[in-house]
Short mmCIF file of C-alpha atoms and ligand atoms in Angstrom, two decimals:
data_model
loop_
_atom_site.label_atom_id
_atom_site.label_comp_id
_atom_site.label_asym_id
_atom_site.label_seq_id
_atom_site.Cartn_x
_atom_site.Cartn_y
_atom_site.Cartn_z
CA MET G 1 4.13 -44.82 -30.21
CA THR G 2 0.81 -43.25 -31.62
CA GLU G 3 0.05 -45.33 -34.62
CA LYS G 4 -0.21 -42.62 -37.62
CA LYS G 5 -3.39 -41.12 -38.67
CA LYS G 6 -3.79 -40.19 -42.38
CA ILE G 7 -5.25 -37.28 -43.14
CA THR G 8 -6.37 -35.74 -46.70
CA VAL G 9 -4.83 -32.41 -47.01
CA ALA G 10 -5.61 -29.70 -49.91
CA LYS G 11 -3.13 -26.55 -50.31
CA GLY G 12 -5.76 -24.60 -52.03
CA ASP G 13 -4.73 -21.44 -53.59
CA GLY G 14 -3.64 -17.97 -53.36
CA ILE G 15 -1.60 -17.88 -49.86
CA GLY G 16 -2.93 -21.49 -49.34
CA PRO G 17 0.02 -23.71 -50.37
CA GLU G 18 2.34 -21.04 -48.44
CA ILE G 19 0.32 -21.78 -45.46
CA MET G 20 -0.41 -24.96 -45.54
CA ASP G 21 3.58 -25.90 -45.82
CA ALA G 22 4.07 -23.90 -43.02
CA THR G 23 1.63 -25.42 -40.48
CA LEU G 24 2.78 -29.04 -41.43
CA ASP G 25 6.14 -28.27 -40.72
CA ILE G 26 5.07 -27.05 -37.26
CA LEU G 27 2.94 -30.26 -37.14
CA PHE G 28 5.82 -32.57 -37.80
CA ALA G 29 8.43 -30.60 -35.67
CA ALA G 30 5.86 -31.11 -32.52
CA GLY G 31 5.65 -35.29 -33.59
CA ALA G 32 2.39 -35.07 -34.84
CA ALA G 33 1.61 -38.44 -35.69
CA ILE G 34 0.07 -38.07 -39.23
CA GLU G 35 0.56 -39.15 -42.68
CA VAL G 36 -0.72 -36.58 -45.32
CA GLU G 37 -2.20 -37.61 -48.72
CA GLU G 38 -2.76 -34.58 -50.66
CA VAL G 39 -5.93 -33.65 -53.03
CA GLU G 40 -6.68 -30.92 -55.55
CA VAL G 41 -9.35 -28.54 -55.18
CA GLY G 42 -10.51 -25.38 -55.80
CA GLU G 43 -9.58 -22.80 -58.81
CA LYS G 44 -7.49 -25.47 -61.21
CA VAL G 45 -10.39 -27.87 -60.75
CA TYR G 46 -13.39 -25.26 -61.04
CA LEU G 47 -11.45 -23.63 -64.10
CA ALA G 48 -10.72 -26.79 -66.13
CA GLY G 49 -14.68 -27.45 -65.71
CA ASN G 50 -15.64 -28.34 -62.76
CA THR G 51 -18.15 -26.23 -61.39
CA ALA G 52 -18.03 -27.99 -57.92
CA GLY G 53 -14.01 -27.19 -57.80
CA ILE G 54 -13.58 -31.58 -56.70
CA ALA G 55 -13.44 -34.25 -58.65
CA LYS G 56 -14.73 -37.57 -57.94
CA GLU G 57 -11.30 -39.15 -56.91
CA ALA G 58 -10.77 -36.27 -54.42
CA TRP G 59 -14.01 -37.02 -52.58
CA ASP G 60 -12.84 -40.73 -52.39
CA ILE G 61 -9.99 -39.93 -50.84
CA ILE G 62 -11.65 -37.68 -48.29
CA ARG G 63 -14.44 -39.81 -47.72
CA ARG G 64 -11.98 -42.83 -46.91
CA ASN G 65 -9.65 -40.83 -44.54
CA LYS G 66 -12.14 -39.26 -42.65
CA VAL G 67 -9.81 -36.11 -41.32
CA PHE G 68 -9.39 -33.06 -44.31
CA LEU G 69 -7.30 -30.28 -43.29
CA LYS G 70 -7.98 -27.46 -45.94
CA ALA G 71 -6.11 -24.32 -46.86
CA PRO G 72 -8.74 -21.21 -48.60
CA ILE G 73 -9.12 -21.61 -51.82
CA THR G 74 -10.41 -18.89 -54.78
CA THR G 75 -14.15 -19.34 -55.76
CA PRO G 76 -13.54 -17.93 -59.64
CA GLN G 77 -15.48 -14.73 -60.31
CA GLY G 78 -18.61 -15.26 -62.23
CA GLY G 79 -21.71 -17.83 -62.22
CA GLY G 80 -22.36 -21.50 -62.00
CA TYR G 81 -19.27 -22.25 -59.65
CA LYS G 82 -20.62 -23.90 -56.56
CA SER G 83 -18.94 -23.18 -53.02
CA LEU G 84 -16.76 -26.33 -51.85
CA ASN G 85 -17.16 -25.08 -48.21
CA VAL G 86 -21.20 -25.23 -48.66
CA THR G 87 -20.91 -28.27 -50.60
CA THR G 88 -18.11 -30.43 -48.21
CA ARG G 89 -20.09 -29.60 -45.20
CA LYS G 90 -23.17 -30.85 -46.91
CA PHE G 91 -22.44 -33.92 -48.63
CA LEU G 92 -20.10 -35.23 -45.54
CA GLY G 93 -22.65 -34.07 -42.61
CA LEU G 94 -20.24 -31.57 -41.11
CA TYR G 95 -23.16 -30.65 -38.41
CA ALA G 96 -21.44 -28.72 -35.88
CA ASN G 97 -19.03 -25.64 -36.98
CA VAL G 98 -16.67 -24.57 -33.95
CA ARG G 99 -15.08 -21.46 -34.06
CA PRO G 100 -12.97 -20.59 -31.14
CA CYS G 101 -12.37 -17.41 -30.83
CA THR G 102 -10.03 -16.05 -28.09
CA SER G 103 -8.32 -12.36 -27.83
CA LEU G 104 -4.55 -12.29 -27.50
CA HIS G 105 -4.16 -8.57 -25.45
CA PRO G 106 -1.90 -7.11 -25.85
CA PHE G 107 0.07 -8.73 -28.43
CA VAL G 108 -2.51 -8.18 -31.18
CA GLN G 109 -4.86 -5.18 -30.33
CA THR G 110 -8.09 -5.52 -29.37
CA LYS G 111 -11.13 -4.03 -27.61
CA HIS G 112 -11.82 -6.85 -25.66
CA PRO G 113 -9.08 -8.24 -23.43
CA VAL G 114 -10.32 -11.05 -21.65
CA MET G 115 -12.19 -12.36 -24.47
CA ASP G 116 -11.93 -16.01 -24.39
CA ILE G 117 -15.47 -17.96 -26.19
CA VAL G 118 -16.13 -20.85 -28.47
CA ILE G 119 -19.12 -20.45 -30.61
CA ILE G 120 -20.66 -23.80 -31.68
CA ARG G 121 -22.74 -23.76 -34.98
CA GLU G 122 -25.24 -25.75 -36.20
CA ASN G 123 -23.90 -26.37 -39.67
CA GLU G 124 -26.58 -27.78 -41.84
CA GLU G 125 -30.08 -26.88 -41.06
CA ASP G 126 -32.42 -23.80 -40.25
CA LEU G 127 -32.79 -21.76 -43.43
CA TYR G 128 -29.53 -22.92 -45.07
CA ALA G 129 -31.31 -25.99 -46.17
CA GLY G 130 -31.97 -24.06 -49.44
CA ILE G 131 -35.48 -24.50 -49.98
CA GLU G 132 -36.87 -21.33 -51.38
CA HIS G 133 -39.76 -20.54 -53.81
CA GLN G 134 -41.48 -17.47 -55.12
CA GLN G 135 -45.32 -17.92 -54.52
CA THR G 136 -47.03 -14.79 -56.08
CA ASP G 137 -45.90 -12.09 -57.88
CA GLU G 138 -45.35 -10.15 -54.71
CA VAL G 139 -43.73 -12.83 -52.06
CA VAL G 140 -40.94 -15.43 -52.06
CA GLN G 141 -40.64 -18.09 -49.16
CA CYS G 142 -37.16 -19.70 -47.58
CA LEU G 143 -38.14 -22.91 -45.47
CA LYS G 144 -36.76 -23.04 -42.12
CA LEU G 145 -35.96 -26.73 -40.96
CA ILE G 146 -35.03 -27.41 -37.42
CA SER G 147 -34.99 -31.13 -36.62
CA ARG G 148 -34.68 -32.56 -33.44
CA PRO G 149 -31.55 -34.93 -34.31
CA GLY G 150 -29.84 -31.90 -35.65
CA CYS G 151 -30.71 -29.71 -31.92
CA GLU G 152 -29.97 -33.19 -30.03
CA LYS G 153 -26.79 -33.25 -32.17
CA ILE G 154 -25.10 -29.50 -31.92
CA VAL G 155 -26.22 -28.93 -28.27
CA ARG G 156 -24.93 -32.25 -27.07
CA TYR G 157 -21.69 -31.30 -28.80
CA ALA G 158 -21.19 -28.08 -27.12
CA PHE G 159 -21.71 -29.28 -23.69
CA GLU G 160 -19.35 -32.31 -24.46
CA TYR G 161 -16.88 -29.72 -25.92
CA ALA G 162 -17.16 -27.64 -22.84
CA LYS G 163 -16.77 -31.04 -20.77
CA GLN G 164 -13.53 -31.71 -22.63
CA TYR G 165 -12.04 -28.38 -22.54
CA GLY G 166 -12.69 -27.44 -19.06
CA ARG G 167 -15.16 -24.73 -19.99
CA LYS G 168 -17.50 -23.72 -17.09
CA LYS G 169 -20.69 -22.25 -19.51
CA VAL G 170 -22.67 -23.34 -22.48
CA THR G 171 -24.75 -20.73 -23.56
CA CYS G 172 -27.91 -21.01 -26.26
CA PHE G 173 -28.91 -18.10 -28.14
CA THR G 174 -32.42 -18.25 -30.20
CA LYS G 175 -34.88 -16.09 -31.10
CA ASP G 176 -38.34 -18.71 -29.24
CA ASN G 177 -39.96 -15.47 -28.16
CA ILE G 178 -41.15 -14.78 -31.58
CA MET G 179 -39.97 -18.69 -33.72
CA LYS G 180 -41.80 -20.61 -31.28
CA GLN G 181 -41.95 -23.99 -32.99
CA THR G 182 -38.18 -23.66 -34.62
CA ASP G 183 -36.17 -21.93 -32.00
CA GLY G 184 -38.68 -23.42 -29.59
CA LEU G 185 -37.13 -26.71 -30.55
CA PHE G 186 -33.86 -25.94 -30.60
CA HIS G 187 -34.37 -24.21 -27.06
CA LYS G 188 -36.29 -27.24 -25.62
CA VAL G 189 -33.52 -29.77 -26.63
CA PHE G 190 -31.20 -27.31 -25.13
CA ASP G 191 -32.47 -27.00 -21.74
CA GLU G 192 -33.04 -31.10 -21.97
CA ILE G 193 -29.25 -31.81 -22.33
CA ALA G 194 -28.30 -29.70 -20.38
CA LYS G 195 -30.19 -31.52 -17.34
CA GLU G 196 -27.09 -34.11 -18.42
CA TYR G 197 -24.38 -32.22 -16.98
CA PRO G 198 -25.11 -30.82 -14.13
CA GLU G 199 -21.64 -29.72 -13.71
CA ILE G 200 -22.29 -27.12 -16.59
CA GLU G 201 -23.60 -24.18 -16.11
CA ASN G 202 -26.07 -23.01 -18.71
CA GLU G 203 -28.32 -20.35 -19.60
CA HIS G 204 -30.36 -18.94 -22.44
CA TRP G 205 -30.37 -15.87 -24.21
CA ILE G 206 -32.68 -14.08 -26.86
CA ILE G 207 -30.29 -13.82 -29.58
CA ASP G 208 -30.56 -9.97 -30.53
CA ILE G 209 -29.83 -8.73 -26.67
CA GLY G 210 -27.73 -11.69 -26.42
CA ALA G 211 -25.38 -10.57 -29.69
CA ALA G 212 -25.49 -7.13 -28.08
CA LYS G 213 -24.03 -8.53 -24.83
CA MET G 214 -21.47 -10.78 -26.51
CA ALA G 215 -20.40 -7.55 -28.98
CA ASP G 216 -19.95 -5.29 -25.79
CA THR G 217 -19.08 -7.92 -22.70
CA PRO G 218 -17.60 -10.96 -24.39
CA GLU G 219 -16.09 -12.14 -21.13
CA ALA G 220 -19.34 -12.72 -19.56
CA PHE G 221 -19.72 -15.92 -22.37
CA ASP G 222 -17.76 -19.30 -22.59
CA VAL G 223 -19.33 -21.50 -25.08
CA ILE G 224 -22.09 -20.26 -27.24
CA VAL G 225 -24.48 -23.03 -29.32
CA MET G 226 -26.50 -21.53 -31.70
CA PRO G 227 -28.80 -22.88 -35.05
CA ASN G 228 -26.91 -21.91 -38.57
CA LEU G 229 -27.91 -18.29 -39.71
CA TYR G 230 -27.04 -16.51 -36.11
CA GLY G 231 -23.97 -18.62 -36.07
CA ASP G 232 -22.97 -17.67 -39.50
CA VAL G 233 -23.24 -14.21 -38.39
CA LEU G 234 -22.10 -13.92 -34.84
CA SER G 235 -18.97 -16.23 -35.52
CA ASP G 236 -17.67 -13.84 -37.68
CA VAL G 237 -18.28 -10.76 -35.04
CA ALA G 238 -16.63 -12.87 -32.57
CA ALA G 239 -13.49 -13.53 -34.62
CA GLN G 240 -13.24 -9.66 -35.37
CA ILE G 241 -13.46 -8.63 -32.13
CA THR G 242 -10.80 -10.72 -30.51
CA GLY G 243 -8.48 -7.80 -32.68
CA SER G 244 -7.89 -10.08 -35.93
CA VAL G 245 -9.96 -12.44 -38.16
CA GLY G 246 -6.85 -13.54 -39.28
CA LEU G 247 -5.59 -15.51 -36.60
CA ALA G 248 -8.75 -17.85 -36.31
CA GLY G 249 -9.13 -21.58 -37.14
CA SER G 250 -12.54 -23.43 -37.76
CA ALA G 251 -13.89 -26.78 -37.15
CA ASN G 252 -16.67 -28.57 -39.38
CA ILE G 253 -17.57 -31.80 -37.60
CA GLY G 254 -19.57 -34.59 -38.42
CA GLU G 255 -20.47 -37.60 -36.96
CA GLU G 256 -18.10 -39.52 -39.94
CA CYS G 257 -15.68 -37.36 -41.11
CA ALA G 258 -14.35 -33.72 -40.20
CA MET G 259 -12.43 -30.50 -41.87
CA PHE G 260 -10.41 -28.02 -40.63
CA GLU G 261 -9.18 -24.69 -41.77
CA ALA G 262 -8.47 -21.28 -40.99
CA ILE G 263 -11.48 -18.72 -40.95
CA HIS G 264 -10.14 -16.40 -43.83
CA GLY G 265 -10.27 -16.45 -47.80
CA SER G 266 -6.90 -17.13 -50.08
CA ALA G 267 -5.46 -13.71 -50.22
CA PRO G 268 -4.53 -13.77 -53.89
CA ARG G 269 -3.13 -10.44 -53.67
CA ARG G 270 -0.15 -11.82 -50.68
CA ALA G 271 -0.14 -15.21 -52.73
CA GLY G 272 4.21 -16.06 -53.37
CA GLN G 273 5.35 -13.46 -51.12
CA ASN G 274 6.35 -15.47 -47.91
CA ALA G 275 4.27 -12.33 -46.04
CA ALA G 276 0.74 -14.65 -44.83
CA ASN G 277 0.15 -15.41 -41.65
CA PRO G 278 -0.09 -19.05 -41.12
CA SER G 279 -1.58 -18.60 -37.60
CA GLY G 280 -5.52 -19.15 -38.69
CA LEU G 281 -5.04 -22.53 -40.27
CA LEU G 282 -2.74 -23.61 -37.66
CA GLN G 283 -4.99 -22.97 -35.32
CA GLY G 284 -7.46 -25.43 -37.40
CA ALA G 285 -4.94 -27.94 -37.94
CA VAL G 286 -4.28 -27.77 -33.66
CA MET G 287 -8.35 -28.34 -33.84
CA MET G 288 -7.74 -31.33 -35.91
CA LEU G 289 -4.91 -32.67 -33.65
CA ASN G 290 -7.26 -32.71 -30.39
CA HIS G 291 -10.30 -34.24 -32.55
CA ILE G 292 -8.00 -37.48 -33.55
CA GLY G 293 -6.65 -37.71 -30.13
CA GLN G 294 -3.49 -36.03 -30.45
CA ASN G 295 -3.80 -33.70 -27.55
CA ASP G 296 -0.36 -33.48 -26.01
CA VAL G 297 0.97 -32.82 -29.40
CA ALA G 298 -2.20 -30.16 -30.12
CA GLU G 299 -1.22 -28.79 -26.68
CA LYS G 300 2.40 -28.41 -27.41
CA ILE G 301 1.60 -26.17 -30.61
CA GLN G 302 -0.50 -24.28 -29.13
CA ASN G 303 1.63 -23.29 -25.85
CA ALA G 304 4.71 -22.56 -28.93
CA TRP G 305 2.47 -20.64 -31.13
CA LEU G 306 0.94 -18.38 -27.71
CA LYS G 307 4.93 -17.72 -27.11
CA THR G 308 5.75 -17.13 -30.61
CA ILE G 309 2.80 -14.51 -30.24
CA GLU G 310 4.05 -12.80 -26.95
CA ASP G 311 7.73 -12.70 -28.33
CA GLY G 312 6.40 -9.81 -30.85
CA ILE G 313 7.20 -12.55 -33.89
CA HIS G 314 4.61 -11.18 -36.00
CA THR G 315 3.52 -11.21 -39.43
CA TYR G 316 2.87 -8.25 -41.19
CA ASP G 317 -1.20 -8.42 -40.48
CA ILE G 318 -0.68 -8.15 -37.07
CA TYR G 319 2.44 -6.44 -36.94
CA LYS G 320 2.32 -3.21 -34.77
CA GLU G 321 5.40 -0.63 -34.10
CA GLY G 322 5.66 -0.72 -30.31
CA THR G 323 4.19 -3.96 -29.50
CA SER G 324 5.84 -6.36 -32.23
CA LYS G 325 9.95 -6.99 -32.08
CA GLN G 326 10.31 -8.25 -35.61
CA LYS G 327 8.31 -8.54 -38.60
CA SER G 328 8.52 -12.40 -40.04
CA GLY G 329 7.81 -13.76 -43.29
CA THR G 330 5.38 -17.06 -43.04
CA LYS G 331 8.27 -19.23 -43.16
CA GLU G 332 10.18 -17.36 -40.12
CA PHE G 333 7.01 -17.18 -38.13
CA ALA G 334 6.74 -21.06 -38.37
CA LYS G 335 10.53 -21.75 -37.83
CA ALA G 336 10.08 -19.19 -34.31
CA VAL G 337 6.91 -21.65 -33.40
CA ILE G 338 9.05 -24.50 -33.74
CA ASP G 339 12.04 -22.96 -31.92
CA ASN G 340 9.15 -22.29 -29.09
CA LEU G 341 8.21 -26.09 -29.29
CA GLY G 342 8.30 -27.42 -25.64
CA LYS G 343 8.05 -23.97 -24.29
CA LYS G 344 5.13 -22.16 -22.47
CA PRO G 345 3.69 -18.47 -22.62
CA ALA G 346 4.33 -16.37 -19.95
CA ALA G 347 1.74 -13.63 -20.31
CA LEU G 348 -0.99 -15.13 -21.98
CA LYS G 349 -2.68 -18.09 -20.50
CA GLU G 350 -1.04 -21.73 -21.39
CA VAL G 351 -3.40 -24.31 -22.67
CA HIS G 352 -4.03 -27.64 -21.25
CA TYR G 353 -5.51 -30.16 -23.59
CA ALA G 354 -3.63 -33.32 -22.79
CA ASN G 355 -6.12 -35.88 -21.59
CA GLY G 356 -5.72 -38.01 -24.38
CA LYS G 357 -9.67 -38.37 -24.95
CA THR G 358 -11.68 -37.32 -27.82
CA LEU G 359 -15.31 -36.17 -27.62
CA ASN G 360 -17.68 -38.66 -26.62
CA LEU G 361 -20.82 -38.52 -28.92
CA PRO G 362 -22.95 -40.95 -29.23
CA LYS G 363 -25.21 -41.75 -32.33
CA TYR G 364 -28.98 -40.55 -31.92
CA LYS G 365 -31.36 -42.68 -31.06
CA PRO G 366 -35.09 -41.83 -32.43
CA ARG G 367 -37.79 -41.10 -29.80
CA LYS G 368 -41.07 -42.67 -29.51
CA PRO G 369 -43.76 -41.43 -31.97
CA GLN G 370 -45.73 -39.01 -30.71
CA LEU G 371 -49.64 -38.88 -31.44
CA LYS G 372 -50.15 -37.09 -34.58
CA GLU G 373 -53.77 -35.46 -34.98
CA LEU G 374 -54.81 -33.11 -37.91
CA VAL G 375 -56.70 -30.18 -36.80
CA GLY G 376 -57.18 -28.19 -39.41
CA VAL G 377 -55.43 -26.72 -42.57
CA ASP G 378 -53.79 -23.56 -43.75
CA VAL G 379 -54.74 -22.85 -47.33
CA PHE G 380 -52.52 -20.23 -48.89
CA VAL G 381 -53.95 -18.27 -52.14
CA HIS G 382 -52.59 -16.01 -54.20
CA CYS G 383 -55.04 -13.03 -55.04
CA ALA G 384 -53.78 -9.33 -55.69
CA GLY G 385 -55.87 -5.99 -54.96
CA ILE G 386 -58.63 -7.40 -52.72
CA THR G 387 -59.48 -6.55 -49.01
CA PRO G 388 -59.51 -9.01 -46.44
CA ASN G 389 -63.55 -8.88 -46.24
CA GLU G 390 -63.82 -9.49 -49.83
CA LEU G 391 -61.52 -12.39 -50.06
CA ALA G 392 -63.03 -14.06 -46.87
CA LYS G 393 -66.32 -14.11 -48.51
CA GLN G 394 -64.54 -15.82 -52.05
CA VAL G 395 -63.08 -18.07 -50.00
CA GLU G 396 -65.74 -18.67 -47.42
CA GLN G 397 -67.66 -21.20 -50.60
CA LEU G 398 -64.83 -23.44 -49.51
CA ASN G 399 -66.53 -24.09 -46.39
CA THR G 400 -67.89 -27.26 -45.59
CA GLY G 401 -70.43 -28.57 -43.02
CA GLU G 402 -67.54 -29.49 -41.13
CA LEU G 403 -64.89 -27.55 -42.27
CA LYS G 404 -64.94 -23.35 -41.90
CA LEU G 405 -62.71 -20.32 -42.45
CA THR G 406 -61.39 -19.04 -39.24
CA MET G 407 -58.78 -16.86 -39.72
CA ILE G 408 -57.08 -14.99 -42.54
CA THR G 409 -53.33 -13.50 -42.12
CA ASN G 410 -51.09 -11.70 -44.51
CA ARG G 411 -47.35 -12.15 -43.82
CA GLY G 412 -48.45 -13.75 -40.55
CA ILE G 413 -50.49 -10.76 -39.35
CA LYS G 414 -54.12 -11.59 -38.47
CA VAL G 415 -56.30 -9.44 -41.12
CA TYR G 416 -59.44 -11.45 -41.17
CA PRO G 417 -62.06 -11.52 -39.22
CA ASP G 418 -61.16 -8.10 -37.49
CA GLY G 419 -58.52 -6.65 -39.39
CA PHE G 420 -57.22 -3.22 -39.19
CA PRO G 421 -57.35 -1.43 -42.33
CA GLU G 422 -54.31 0.38 -41.81
CA THR G 423 -52.55 -3.15 -42.11
CA PHE G 424 -50.69 -3.19 -45.33
CA CYS G 425 -51.54 -6.74 -47.79
CA THR G 426 -49.55 -7.88 -49.93
CA ASP G 427 -50.90 -10.74 -52.93
CA HIS G 428 -49.87 -13.82 -50.71
CA TRP G 429 -52.57 -14.64 -48.37
CA ARG G 430 -52.97 -17.59 -45.57
CA CYS G 431 -56.45 -18.93 -44.70
CA ARG G 432 -56.95 -21.13 -42.56
CA PHE G 433 -59.45 -23.78 -41.87
CA LYS G 434 -60.34 -25.59 -39.07
CA PRO G 435 -63.35 -28.32 -37.90
CA VAL G 436 -66.16 -26.72 -36.11
CA ILE G 437 -66.72 -28.01 -32.45
CA GLY G 438 -67.48 -31.58 -31.80
CA SER G 439 -65.88 -32.83 -35.89
CA THR G 440 -62.87 -33.80 -37.05
CA ILE G 441 -60.97 -33.16 -39.97
CA THR G 442 -59.73 -35.78 -42.83
CA ARG G 443 -56.98 -35.16 -45.58
CA GLN G 444 -60.07 -36.56 -47.84
CA GLN G 445 -61.70 -33.35 -46.66
CA ILE G 446 -58.42 -31.27 -47.92
CA VAL G 447 -58.37 -32.83 -51.42
CA GLU G 448 -62.24 -31.84 -51.88
CA LEU G 449 -61.42 -28.48 -50.59
CA LEU G 450 -58.88 -27.49 -53.29
CA GLN G 451 -61.05 -29.00 -55.96
CA LYS G 452 -63.61 -26.87 -54.83
CA ALA G 453 -60.93 -23.87 -54.97
CA ILE G 454 -60.08 -24.50 -58.55
CA ASP G 455 -63.82 -24.82 -59.34
CA LYS G 456 -64.22 -21.53 -58.16
CA ASN G 457 -61.06 -20.33 -59.46
CA ILE G 458 -58.88 -19.61 -56.53
CA ASP G 459 -55.52 -19.52 -56.54
CA THR G 460 -54.01 -21.71 -54.25
CA ILE G 461 -50.27 -21.99 -53.88
CA LYS G 462 -49.68 -24.33 -50.89
CA THR G 463 -51.38 -25.99 -47.75
CA GLU G 464 -49.96 -26.57 -44.53
CA ASN G 465 -51.71 -29.71 -42.58
CA LEU G 466 -52.28 -27.93 -38.84
CA TYR G 467 -51.25 -31.03 -36.42
CA ALA G 468 -51.17 -31.53 -32.81
CA PHE G 469 -49.06 -33.49 -31.22
CA ASP G 470 -50.04 -35.65 -28.21
CA GLY G 471 -52.88 -33.21 -28.08
CA ILE G 472 -50.75 -30.01 -28.18
CA PRO G 473 -51.27 -28.08 -31.18
CA ALA G 474 -48.08 -27.49 -32.79
CA PHE G 475 -48.64 -24.51 -35.34
CA SER G 476 -48.33 -21.16 -34.99
CA LEU G 477 -51.29 -18.59 -34.31
CA GLY G 478 -52.03 -15.29 -36.26
CA GLN G 479 -50.20 -12.58 -34.80
CA GLY G 480 -53.02 -10.37 -33.31
CA GLN G 481 -55.05 -13.46 -32.81
P1 NAD W 501 -9.31 -12.82 -47.60
O1 NAD W 501 -9.71 -13.36 -46.57
O2 NAD W 501 -8.44 -13.95 -48.76
O3 NAD W 501 -8.69 -11.53 -47.38
C1 NAD W 501 -9.15 -10.64 -46.84
C2 NAD W 501 -8.32 -9.63 -46.48
O4 NAD W 501 -7.39 -10.38 -45.48
C3 NAD W 501 -6.95 -9.27 -47.06
O5 NAD W 501 -6.68 -8.18 -47.23
C4 NAD W 501 -5.96 -10.47 -46.83
O6 NAD W 501 -4.38 -9.89 -47.69
C5 NAD W 501 -6.27 -10.51 -45.64
N1 NAD W 501 -5.54 -11.79 -45.06
C6 NAD W 501 -6.09 -12.53 -45.26
N2 NAD W 501 -5.77 -13.83 -44.85
C7 NAD W 501 -4.45 -13.41 -44.44
C8 NAD W 501 -3.29 -14.30 -43.70
N3 NAD W 501 -3.43 -15.34 -43.76
N4 NAD W 501 -2.43 -13.49 -43.63
C9 NAD W 501 -2.37 -12.19 -43.79
N5 NAD W 501 -3.38 -11.26 -44.28
C10 NAD W 501 -4.60 -12.03 -44.77
O7 NAD W 501 -10.62 -12.59 -47.86
P2 NAD W 501 -11.63 -11.92 -49.81
O8 NAD W 501 -10.39 -11.15 -50.57
O9 NAD W 501 -12.81 -11.99 -49.99
O10 NAD W 501 -11.11 -13.27 -50.44
C11 NAD W 501 -10.32 -13.90 -51.07
C12 NAD W 501 -10.55 -15.30 -52.02
O11 NAD W 501 -10.86 -16.28 -50.63
C13 NAD W 501 -11.86 -15.43 -52.98
O12 NAD W 501 -11.70 -16.07 -53.78
C14 NAD W 501 -12.92 -15.95 -51.89
O13 NAD W 501 -13.71 -16.43 -52.34
C15 NAD W 501 -12.17 -17.27 -51.08
N6 NAD W 501 -11.96 -17.48 -49.58
C16 NAD W 501 -12.41 -19.04 -49.30
C17 NAD W 501 -12.94 -19.23 -48.20
C18 NAD W 501 -12.18 -20.40 -48.06
O14 NAD W 501 -11.64 -21.52 -48.43
N7 NAD W 501 -12.54 -21.24 -46.88
C19 NAD W 501 -13.16 -18.21 -47.37
C20 NAD W 501 -13.42 -17.04 -47.43
C21 NAD W 501 -12.89 -16.60 -48.94
#
């Protein structure tokens, strides 16, 4: 007998308690070796004055048990309340968001009858690091941070996932034709790690055409891995085009902890009516069982659930006259799944998970540091009502014997030298200084340059050092340079 795994459960708000009870009934009936420890999170905690929606004691339990099954919660209206999902993901380092999107044609209506894809989204970095600043009257910025460990962990997760679940191909989506450093790193790491999995096909698509293809011909894809923002958008698109967002579950995986949930919200208007569909949360719970190595139980539940859907036993949200046979409530749906345990679907594809394994995810090993060389500096300047040539004249006052202004861009477009008068300019300028040929640059020279800017009354906002790593310049050129 498998040793019981203690898991943390939050029943959440709205329809949460009903769908959680239904889900747990199915898990226990299927023989899941779990012990439940419940925590209170969400609306009540928020309204008691805790703006995070979770108390310290709940954190302690979640961190101790490491596996968290969470029903949807209601974030109260009004400012000041922090999203519990985002907080949990960040605090627990849940770097991978996994969302299987499978259509259940012909039992749930969809334009894409043979869709069966898994979106694996990087969950911690990218534009979601939350580092934003207003820099001038006209310009704000958000830093897009992509790290090598972040890329390695998520890409490896995608390949290991594909291996574990017998999937044939992993596709990477980025926009590295534009963001050569950030998305470029993600793509590069993808190519490196793909080599370690020769048995799995790999490919890369530029995100725009890749997204269009996914929305039009999802059957062309299997597992798709991508940075955070793209994954946020496309995982919703993918879930939606299967025919029902209400049927999808999601896993958030970290090195230590993991959280499993439905992708829908707490549907407060449906609460307490025994009407909600527990399938989304059940799908999250199936992923949880696979995660903790109880693949046989996960497989049994998933096949019973597929059989129930195929039998036409449907909650109101997917009920369709003609296709459905019986409109059922939450409890009756759960009972039907329990009655089907041990049975297999006939028309829908039966699943096979039962290999008793969990994913093999080695810890990130830092690489040998590269040779880092300072080769210039971008000085950002706030200046309104000026032409690029006039600004260049002012900024050239900062030139030293070795360090010279070589270029000015405005929102990334080169406007000096040889800019076009048609280019619209804001009050936010990037002035690039590079050493003259044959000389080098030091950080001391940058400090001197900034001191000179103060003396000349030039409003510098910030600097970015320009580096070469192992001799390769590691910064973007100006557009048009
Ligand atoms: P929602 O997903 O709760 O509801 C959208 C629509 O789908 C509604 O018509 C609802 O009745 C229906 N629906 C959702 N789940 C269903 C189910 N299991 N069975 C049947 N019908 C279902 O989205 P919303 O109305 O925008 O948000 C309601 C609350 O949920 C908000 O407070 C929001 O902040 C929260 N929310 C929480 C999470 C989470 O905890 N992970 C995610 C999204 C939204």
